[in-house]
mmCIF file of C-alpha atoms in Angstrom:
data_model
loop_
_atom_site.group_PDB
_atom_site.id
_atom_site.type_symbol
_atom_site.label_atom_id
_atom_site.label_comp_id
_atom_site.label_asym_id
_atom_site.label_seq_id
_atom_site.Cartn_x
_atom_site.Cartn_y
_atom_site.Cartn_z
ATOM 1 C CA MET A 1 -11.991 -31.682 -34.080
ATOM 2 C CA GLU A 2 -14.335 -29.409 -35.961
ATOM 3 C CA ARG A 3 -13.042 -25.833 -36.253
ATOM 4 C CA VAL A 4 -15.442 -23.185 -34.911
ATOM 5 C CA LYS A 5 -16.070 -20.468 -37.393
ATOM 6 C CA ILE A 6 -16.398 -16.873 -36.171
ATOM 7 C CA ASN A 7 -18.068 -14.356 -38.404
ATOM 8 C CA LYS A 8 -16.532 -10.971 -39.095
ATOM 9 C CA HIS A 9 -18.873 -9.099 -36.802
ATOM 10 C CA LYS A 10 -18.152 -11.359 -33.845
ATOM 11 C CA ARG A 11 -14.421 -11.172 -34.464
ATOM 12 C CA LYS A 12 -14.556 -7.350 -34.346
ATOM 13 C CA GLU A 13 -16.567 -7.512 -31.157
ATOM 14 C CA TYR A 14 -14.084 -9.858 -29.523
ATOM 15 C CA LEU A 15 -11.151 -7.731 -30.544
ATOM 16 C CA GLY A 16 -12.856 -4.598 -29.209
ATOM 17 C CA ASN A 17 -13.563 -6.261 -25.880
ATOM 18 C CA ALA A 18 -9.955 -7.501 -25.669
ATOM 19 C CA ALA A 19 -8.614 -3.991 -26.411
ATOM 20 C CA VAL A 20 -10.786 -2.501 -23.640
ATOM 21 C CA ALA A 21 -9.814 -5.258 -21.177
ATOM 22 C CA ILE A 22 -6.091 -4.887 -21.880
ATOM 23 C CA LEU A 23 -6.067 -1.039 -21.288
ATOM 24 C CA PRO A 24 -5.754 -1.252 -17.499
ATOM 25 C CA PHE A 25 -2.871 -3.708 -17.875
ATOM 26 C CA VAL A 26 -1.102 -1.409 -20.332
ATOM 27 C CA GLY A 27 -1.656 1.497 -17.899
ATOM 28 C CA TRP A 28 -0.203 -0.615 -15.123
ATOM 29 C CA ILE A 29 2.874 -1.392 -17.230
ATOM 30 C CA ILE A 30 3.503 2.214 -18.183
ATOM 31 C CA PHE A 31 2.680 4.015 -14.908
ATOM 32 C CA SER A 32 3.584 1.333 -12.311
ATOM 33 C CA ALA A 33 5.811 -1.493 -13.557
ATOM 34 C CA VAL A 34 8.260 0.630 -15.602
ATOM 35 C CA PRO A 35 8.791 3.326 -12.873
ATOM 36 C CA LEU A 36 9.141 0.600 -10.286
ATOM 37 C CA ILE A 37 11.891 -1.100 -12.266
ATOM 38 C CA LEU A 38 13.645 2.213 -12.997
ATOM 39 C CA SER A 39 13.572 3.139 -9.304
ATOM 40 C CA LEU A 40 15.064 -0.170 -8.431
ATOM 41 C CA VAL A 41 17.895 0.314 -10.937
ATOM 42 C CA MET A 42 18.556 3.871 -9.629
ATOM 43 C CA VAL A 43 19.275 2.387 -6.215
ATOM 44 C CA PHE A 44 22.604 1.128 -7.521
ATOM 45 C CA PHE A 45 23.672 4.372 -9.262
ATOM 46 C CA ARG A 46 24.753 7.816 -8.123
ATOM 47 C CA LEU A 47 22.945 10.399 -10.235
ATOM 48 C CA GLN A 48 22.008 13.950 -9.571
ATOM 49 C CA GLU A 49 19.593 14.258 -12.456
ATOM 50 C CA PRO A 50 16.480 12.223 -13.446
ATOM 51 C CA THR A 51 18.438 10.729 -16.299
ATOM 52 C CA PHE A 52 21.235 8.151 -16.516
ATOM 53 C CA GLU A 53 23.608 10.568 -18.227
ATOM 54 C CA GLY A 54 26.693 10.865 -16.139
ATOM 55 C CA ALA A 55 25.410 8.200 -13.755
ATOM 56 C CA THR A 56 28.014 6.232 -11.728
ATOM 57 C CA PHE A 57 27.494 2.668 -10.648
ATOM 58 C CA VAL A 58 28.035 2.465 -6.891
ATOM 59 C CA GLY A 59 26.460 -0.893 -5.991
ATOM 60 C CA PHE A 60 25.019 -0.861 -2.480
ATOM 61 C CA ASP A 61 26.843 2.340 -1.486
ATOM 62 C CA ASN A 62 23.591 4.371 -1.482
ATOM 63 C CA ILE A 63 21.991 2.010 1.022
ATOM 64 C CA ARG A 64 25.171 2.050 3.166
ATOM 65 C CA ARG A 65 25.250 5.900 3.208
ATOM 66 C CA ILE A 66 21.616 6.061 4.357
ATOM 67 C CA PHE A 67 22.339 3.955 7.453
ATOM 68 C CA SER A 68 25.897 5.106 8.148
ATOM 69 C CA ASP A 69 26.022 8.818 7.157
ATOM 70 C CA TYR A 70 22.373 9.754 7.424
ATOM 71 C CA GLY A 71 21.019 7.108 9.786
ATOM 72 C CA LEU A 72 20.067 9.644 12.491
ATOM 73 C CA LYS A 73 18.151 11.810 9.961
ATOM 74 C CA PHE A 74 16.399 8.787 8.460
ATOM 75 C CA GLY A 75 15.423 7.582 11.951
ATOM 76 C CA TYR A 76 14.169 11.124 12.821
ATOM 77 C CA SER A 77 12.006 11.229 9.680
ATOM 78 C CA LEU A 78 10.652 7.767 10.468
ATOM 79 C CA LEU A 79 9.896 8.848 14.018
ATOM 80 C CA ASN A 80 7.903 11.824 12.681
ATOM 81 C CA THR A 81 6.013 9.485 10.425
ATOM 82 C CA LEU A 82 5.165 7.170 13.345
ATOM 83 C CA ILE A 83 3.998 10.098 15.453
ATOM 84 C CA TYR A 84 1.765 11.292 12.664
ATOM 85 C CA SER A 85 0.437 7.717 12.355
ATOM 86 C CA LEU A 86 -1.213 8.178 15.741
ATOM 87 C CA LYS A 87 -4.008 9.928 13.833
ATOM 88 C CA LEU A 88 -5.098 6.493 12.523
ATOM 89 C CA PRO A 89 -6.502 5.016 15.750
ATOM 90 C CA ILE A 90 -7.923 8.378 16.786
ATOM 91 C CA GLY A 91 -9.709 8.780 13.410
ATOM 92 C CA ILE A 92 -11.054 5.205 13.547
ATOM 93 C CA VAL A 93 -12.509 5.698 17.073
ATOM 94 C CA ILE A 94 -14.210 8.962 16.048
ATOM 95 C CA SER A 95 -15.491 7.462 12.810
ATOM 96 C CA LEU A 96 -16.952 4.478 14.635
ATOM 97 C CA TRP A 97 -18.767 6.762 17.090
ATOM 98 C CA ILE A 98 -20.153 8.899 14.221
ATOM 99 C CA SER A 99 -21.258 5.770 12.306
ATOM 100 C CA VAL A 100 -23.096 4.442 15.328
ATOM 101 C CA MET A 101 -24.851 7.787 15.829
ATOM 102 C CA LEU A 102 -25.834 7.958 12.189
ATOM 103 C CA ASN A 103 -27.374 4.464 12.485
ATOM 104 C CA LYS A 104 -29.696 5.841 15.139
ATOM 105 C CA VAL A 105 -31.121 8.407 12.676
ATOM 106 C CA LYS A 106 -34.336 6.793 11.513
ATOM 107 C CA ASN A 107 -35.071 9.151 8.597
ATOM 108 C CA LYS A 108 -33.294 7.702 5.617
ATOM 109 C CA ILE A 109 -33.011 11.002 3.766
ATOM 110 C CA ALA A 110 -31.524 12.736 6.781
ATOM 111 C CA ARG A 111 -29.109 9.916 7.324
ATOM 112 C CA ASN A 112 -27.914 10.035 3.695
ATOM 113 C CA VAL A 113 -27.529 13.816 3.848
ATOM 114 C CA LEU A 114 -25.433 13.591 6.998
ATOM 115 C CA ARG A 115 -23.376 10.843 5.484
ATOM 116 C CA GLY A 116 -22.752 12.993 2.385
ATOM 117 C CA ILE A 117 -21.656 15.934 4.569
ATOM 118 C CA PHE A 118 -19.092 13.763 6.317
ATOM 119 C CA PHE A 119 -17.902 12.316 3.009
ATOM 120 C CA VAL A 120 -17.064 15.801 1.764
ATOM 121 C CA THR A 121 -13.966 15.739 3.896
ATOM 122 C CA TYR A 122 -12.651 12.829 1.769
ATOM 123 C CA VAL A 123 -13.372 14.202 -1.692
ATOM 124 C CA CYS A 124 -11.865 17.629 -0.937
ATOM 125 C CA SER A 125 -8.290 18.247 -1.984
ATOM 126 C CA ILE A 126 -5.862 17.801 0.859
ATOM 127 C CA SER A 127 -4.355 21.211 0.000
ATOM 128 C CA VAL A 128 -7.774 22.845 0.423
ATOM 129 C CA ILE A 129 -8.280 21.020 3.730
ATOM 130 C CA ILE A 130 -4.878 22.176 5.051
ATOM 131 C CA ILE A 131 -5.355 25.778 3.948
ATOM 132 C CA SER A 132 -8.799 25.793 5.697
ATOM 133 C CA PHE A 133 -7.230 24.355 8.845
ATOM 134 C CA ARG A 134 -4.433 26.931 8.749
ATOM 135 C CA MET A 135 -7.196 29.597 8.944
ATOM 136 C CA LEU A 136 -8.608 27.845 12.008
ATOM 137 C CA ILE A 137 -5.276 27.496 13.836
ATOM 138 C CA ASP A 138 -3.759 30.772 12.569
ATOM 139 C CA GLU A 139 -1.537 32.204 15.308
ATOM 140 C CA GLY A 140 -2.768 35.734 14.745
ATOM 141 C CA THR A 141 -6.040 37.339 15.614
ATOM 142 C CA ILE A 142 -7.896 35.792 12.645
ATOM 143 C CA GLY A 143 -7.427 32.229 13.854
ATOM 144 C CA VAL A 144 -10.849 30.792 14.920
ATOM 145 C CA PHE A 145 -9.378 28.624 17.724
ATOM 146 C CA ASN A 146 -7.363 31.532 19.179
ATOM 147 C CA HIS A 147 -10.352 33.829 18.856
ATOM 148 C CA ILE A 148 -12.367 31.317 20.948
ATOM 149 C CA LEU A 149 -9.577 31.180 23.485
ATOM 150 C CA GLY A 150 -9.500 34.958 23.631
ATOM 151 C CA THR A 151 -13.233 35.113 24.430
ATOM 152 C CA PHE A 152 -12.539 33.091 27.544
ATOM 153 C CA GLY A 153 -9.613 35.229 28.584
ATOM 154 C CA TYR A 154 -6.814 32.926 27.453
ATOM 155 C CA GLU A 155 -3.789 34.073 25.496
ATOM 156 C CA ALA A 156 -3.367 33.021 21.842
ATOM 157 C CA PHE A 157 -1.664 29.683 21.370
ATOM 158 C CA ARG A 158 1.060 29.157 18.765
ATOM 159 C CA TRP A 159 -0.460 25.980 17.310
ATOM 160 C CA MET A 160 2.278 25.340 14.692
ATOM 161 C CA THR A 161 5.371 26.991 16.195
ATOM 162 C CA SER A 162 5.097 26.540 19.948
ATOM 163 C CA SER A 163 6.916 23.210 19.935
ATOM 164 C CA PRO A 164 7.401 20.111 17.774
ATOM 165 C CA TRP A 165 4.533 18.429 19.607
ATOM 166 C CA SER A 166 2.143 21.354 18.810
ATOM 167 C CA PHE A 167 3.057 20.962 15.164
ATOM 168 C CA HIS A 168 2.419 17.220 15.326
ATOM 169 C CA LEU A 169 -0.892 17.853 17.050
ATOM 170 C CA SER A 170 -1.948 20.250 14.276
ATOM 171 C CA ALA A 171 -0.971 17.791 11.574
ATOM 172 C CA MET A 172 -2.818 14.973 13.299
ATOM 173 C CA MET A 173 -5.952 17.064 13.522
ATOM 174 C CA ILE A 174 -5.859 17.608 9.836
ATOM 175 C CA GLY A 175 -5.279 13.935 9.209
ATOM 176 C CA VAL A 176 -8.090 12.837 11.412
ATOM 177 C CA TRP A 177 -10.574 15.322 9.938
ATOM 178 C CA SER A 178 -9.674 14.391 6.349
ATOM 179 C CA SER A 179 -10.034 10.645 6.881
ATOM 180 C CA ILE A 180 -13.319 10.688 8.809
ATOM 181 C CA GLY A 181 -15.526 10.904 5.772
ATOM 182 C CA TYR A 182 -14.123 7.825 4.071
ATOM 183 C CA ASN A 183 -14.089 5.760 7.320
ATOM 184 C CA VAL A 184 -17.671 6.687 8.122
ATOM 185 C CA VAL A 185 -18.930 5.604 4.685
ATOM 186 C CA MET A 186 -17.021 2.315 5.004
ATOM 187 C CA PHE A 187 -18.320 1.597 8.451
ATOM 188 C CA GLN A 188 -21.827 2.601 7.583
ATOM 189 C CA ALA A 189 -21.807 0.208 4.596
ATOM 190 C CA ALA A 190 -20.587 -2.629 6.914
ATOM 191 C CA MET A 191 -23.224 -1.872 9.563
ATOM 192 C CA SER A 192 -26.052 -1.824 7.000
ATOM 193 C CA GLY A 193 -25.218 -5.461 6.236
ATOM 194 C CA ILE A 194 -25.753 -6.666 9.783
ATOM 195 C CA ASP A 195 -28.903 -8.742 10.205
ATOM 196 C CA GLU A 196 -31.381 -6.882 12.408
ATOM 197 C CA SER A 197 -32.420 -10.180 14.005
ATOM 198 C CA TYR A 198 -29.186 -10.259 15.985
ATOM 199 C CA TYR A 199 -30.115 -7.009 17.740
ATOM 200 C CA GLU A 200 -33.690 -8.092 18.258
ATOM 201 C CA ALA A 201 -32.547 -11.292 19.965
ATOM 202 C CA ALA A 202 -30.055 -9.381 22.087
ATOM 203 C CA ARG A 203 -32.641 -6.835 23.248
ATOM 204 C CA ILE A 204 -35.072 -9.658 24.159
ATOM 205 C CA ASP A 205 -32.318 -11.061 26.401
ATOM 206 C CA GLY A 206 -31.940 -7.616 28.009
ATOM 207 C CA ALA A 207 -28.701 -6.485 26.375
ATOM 208 C CA SER A 208 -27.926 -2.765 26.522
ATOM 209 C CA GLU A 209 -26.965 -0.674 23.551
ATOM 210 C CA MET A 210 -23.280 -0.688 24.590
ATOM 211 C CA ARG A 211 -23.320 -4.496 24.916
ATOM 212 C CA CYS A 212 -24.937 -4.778 21.491
ATOM 213 C CA PHE A 213 -22.132 -2.654 20.065
ATOM 214 C CA TRP A 214 -19.313 -4.738 21.653
ATOM 215 C CA LYS A 215 -20.862 -8.158 20.956
ATOM 216 C CA ILE A 216 -22.613 -7.633 17.611
ATOM 217 C CA THR A 217 -21.737 -4.415 15.744
ATOM 218 C CA LEU A 218 -17.993 -4.404 16.352
ATOM 219 C CA PRO A 219 -17.368 -8.115 15.600
ATOM 220 C CA ALA A 220 -19.562 -7.899 12.490
ATOM 221 C CA ILE A 221 -17.612 -4.999 10.970
ATOM 222 C CA THR A 222 -14.133 -6.362 11.771
ATOM 223 C CA PRO A 223 -13.388 -7.268 8.117
ATOM 224 C CA THR A 224 -14.065 -3.697 7.125
ATOM 225 C CA LEU A 225 -12.148 -2.446 10.117
ATOM 226 C CA SER A 226 -9.235 -4.633 9.101
ATOM 227 C CA PHE A 227 -9.277 -3.099 5.599
ATOM 228 C CA VAL A 228 -9.421 0.450 6.948
ATOM 229 C CA ILE A 229 -6.485 -0.218 9.302
ATOM 230 C CA THR A 230 -4.364 -1.795 6.568
ATOM 231 C CA THR A 231 -4.920 0.942 4.015
ATOM 232 C CA GLY A 232 -4.584 3.595 6.774
ATOM 233 C CA ILE A 233 -1.169 2.245 7.782
ATOM 234 C CA ILE A 234 0.039 2.478 4.206
ATOM 235 C CA GLY A 235 -1.272 6.032 3.893
ATOM 236 C CA CYS A 236 0.406 7.137 7.161
ATOM 237 C CA PHE A 237 3.765 5.904 5.942
ATOM 238 C CA GLN A 238 3.252 7.849 2.698
ATOM 239 C CA ALA A 239 2.288 11.058 4.523
ATOM 240 C CA TYR A 240 3.728 14.070 2.746
ATOM 241 C CA ALA A 241 1.253 16.827 1.746
ATOM 242 C CA GLU A 242 -0.196 17.326 5.239
ATOM 243 C CA THR A 243 3.095 18.320 6.898
ATOM 244 C CA GLN A 244 4.642 19.989 3.809
ATOM 245 C CA VAL A 245 1.749 22.401 3.158
ATOM 246 C CA LEU A 246 1.276 23.012 6.884
ATOM 247 C CA ALA A 247 4.951 23.842 7.355
ATOM 248 C CA SER A 248 5.096 26.090 4.335
ATOM 249 C CA GLY A 249 2.551 28.417 5.901
ATOM 250 C CA ALA A 250 4.032 28.344 9.435
ATOM 251 C CA SER A 251 6.104 31.529 9.253
ATOM 252 C CA GLY A 252 8.447 31.961 12.132
ATOM 253 C CA ILE A 253 8.819 28.286 12.994
ATOM 254 C CA PRO A 254 11.759 27.810 15.362
ATOM 255 C CA LEU A 255 14.603 25.704 14.005
ATOM 256 C CA TRP A 256 14.276 22.648 16.232
ATOM 257 C CA GLU A 257 17.401 20.440 16.402
ATOM 258 C CA ASN A 258 19.344 23.542 15.163
ATOM 259 C CA SER A 259 18.346 22.734 11.615
ATOM 260 C CA GLN A 260 15.163 23.480 9.606
ATOM 261 C CA GLU A 261 15.760 20.291 7.705
ATOM 262 C CA THR A 262 15.063 18.123 10.754
ATOM 263 C CA GLY A 263 11.878 19.798 11.883
ATOM 264 C CA PRO A 264 8.743 17.876 12.904
ATOM 265 C CA TRP A 265 7.370 18.201 9.378
ATOM 266 C CA LEU A 266 10.131 15.980 7.930
ATOM 267 C CA THR A 267 8.312 12.680 7.339
ATOM 268 C CA SER A 268 9.978 9.836 5.484
ATOM 269 C CA ALA A 269 8.120 10.634 2.224
ATOM 270 C CA MET A 270 8.969 14.276 2.504
ATOM 271 C CA TRP A 271 12.690 13.499 3.064
ATOM 272 C CA ILE A 272 12.628 11.428 -0.180
ATOM 273 C CA TYR A 273 11.186 14.406 -2.016
ATOM 274 C CA THR A 274 13.845 16.694 -0.426
ATOM 275 C CA MET A 275 16.649 14.361 -1.567
ATOM 276 C CA MET A 276 15.418 14.392 -5.135
ATOM 277 C CA PHE A 277 14.485 17.976 -5.727
ATOM 278 C CA ASN A 278 15.899 20.234 -2.921
ATOM 279 C CA ASP A 279 19.276 18.589 -2.203
ATOM 280 C CA SER A 280 19.909 16.579 -5.373
ATOM 281 C CA MET A 281 23.580 17.555 -5.415
ATOM 282 C CA GLU A 282 24.182 16.051 -1.942
ATOM 283 C CA PHE A 283 21.829 13.036 -2.178
ATOM 284 C CA GLY A 284 20.479 12.616 -5.704
ATOM 285 C CA PHE A 285 17.919 10.321 -7.189
ATOM 286 C CA GLY A 286 19.919 7.194 -6.376
ATOM 287 C CA MET A 287 19.815 7.740 -2.621
ATOM 288 C CA ALA A 288 16.187 8.864 -2.822
ATOM 289 C CA SER A 289 15.264 5.593 -4.643
ATOM 290 C CA ALA A 290 17.187 3.605 -2.050
ATOM 291 C CA THR A 291 15.310 5.334 0.758
ATOM 292 C CA GLY A 292 12.023 4.683 -1.016
ATOM 293 C CA TRP A 293 12.734 1.003 -1.282
ATOM 294 C CA ILE A 294 13.786 0.790 2.360
ATOM 295 C CA LEU A 295 10.526 2.523 3.316
ATOM 296 C CA ALA A 296 8.613 0.085 1.081
ATOM 297 C CA ILE A 297 10.253 -2.890 2.849
ATOM 298 C CA ILE A 298 9.341 -1.411 6.244
ATOM 299 C CA ILE A 299 5.747 -0.951 5.107
ATOM 300 C CA PHE A 300 5.657 -4.517 3.799
ATOM 301 C CA ILE A 301 6.940 -5.908 7.141
ATOM 302 C CA VAL A 302 4.469 -3.822 9.157
ATOM 303 C CA ILE A 303 1.566 -4.860 6.954
ATOM 304 C CA ARG A 304 2.574 -8.552 7.168
ATOM 305 C CA ILE A 305 2.673 -8.317 11.010
ATOM 306 C CA ASN A 306 -0.669 -6.513 10.971
ATOM 307 C CA LEU A 307 -2.317 -9.139 8.698
ATOM 308 C CA ARG A 308 -0.921 -11.871 10.860
ATOM 309 C CA LEU A 309 -2.395 -10.305 14.016
ATOM 310 C CA GLN A 310 -5.711 -9.661 12.316
ATOM 311 C CA LYS A 311 -6.287 -13.448 12.036
ATOM 312 C CA LYS A 312 -6.857 -13.488 15.738
ATOM 313 C CA TRP A 313 -9.590 -10.835 15.927
ATOM 314 C CA VAL A 314 -11.280 -10.489 12.516
ATOM 315 C CA CYS A 315 -14.602 -12.339 12.500
ATOM 316 C CA TYR A 316 -16.257 -13.635 9.322
ATOM 317 C CA ASP A 317 -19.164 -15.438 10.975
ATOM 318 C CA PHE A 318 -21.783 -12.667 10.476
#
């Protein structure tokens, strides 16, 4: 077989292309694979510092302690996470409605401007969003919502400290508002790919706008809807900043369950953070890693069930 000769210029070009192509893989090794392996190793050790100095091998004892000694607290944090996850269906319904309304705007420039306004909620920092919402739901006289209630003769409502459910409601409002922009852009992109001939044929047959939505629009965007639901579920289980920043500004929050550590802001991700940095002497990085892997397994199971169910309603025929 004749050997193919590559000149020096081509060789440099190939090496340069290979170097650029391998950079994402190197980044994945450094920032994903190595931390993942280290966290898995930490599961089997008891260590109070982010190093292995003085670490004690305990086998599966960390996992046992989570379910036996702290099972109630882990269940409580998981329940808070599931309650917060209710923001996902609410946000999807609102985003679908906004996307349909935007499609009715005939002026392309106006539609793009409105789409950009909604997308701002996604590109803004979650901390900025939460601080802005804290100004809206402030329990004093400067709170916009309470000021509106006052104009109608109602007393100010303690949005964050009235009860655990009021805190959950405030957190869900923030979650819905921050996710609308991303969902709207995704749904708008999906709707723009629907062939207009489907709607024309339906209108000729006398179909109403609502029937067109249920029979054409919604089935056509189910692949995008499936993607939004899947990524949204993962994001809900990883919720941390929303409740943490909101709780940090809620002065005077009553200690529900007789302990501030088990308040409604304690999501699973936040409890992992607490174990590592706030109560490392009691829990440590080993138990935090074990909790993280348990949460990852729960997310994997939920996503697998979700993907299995989506085979029954996701339509790829459009």
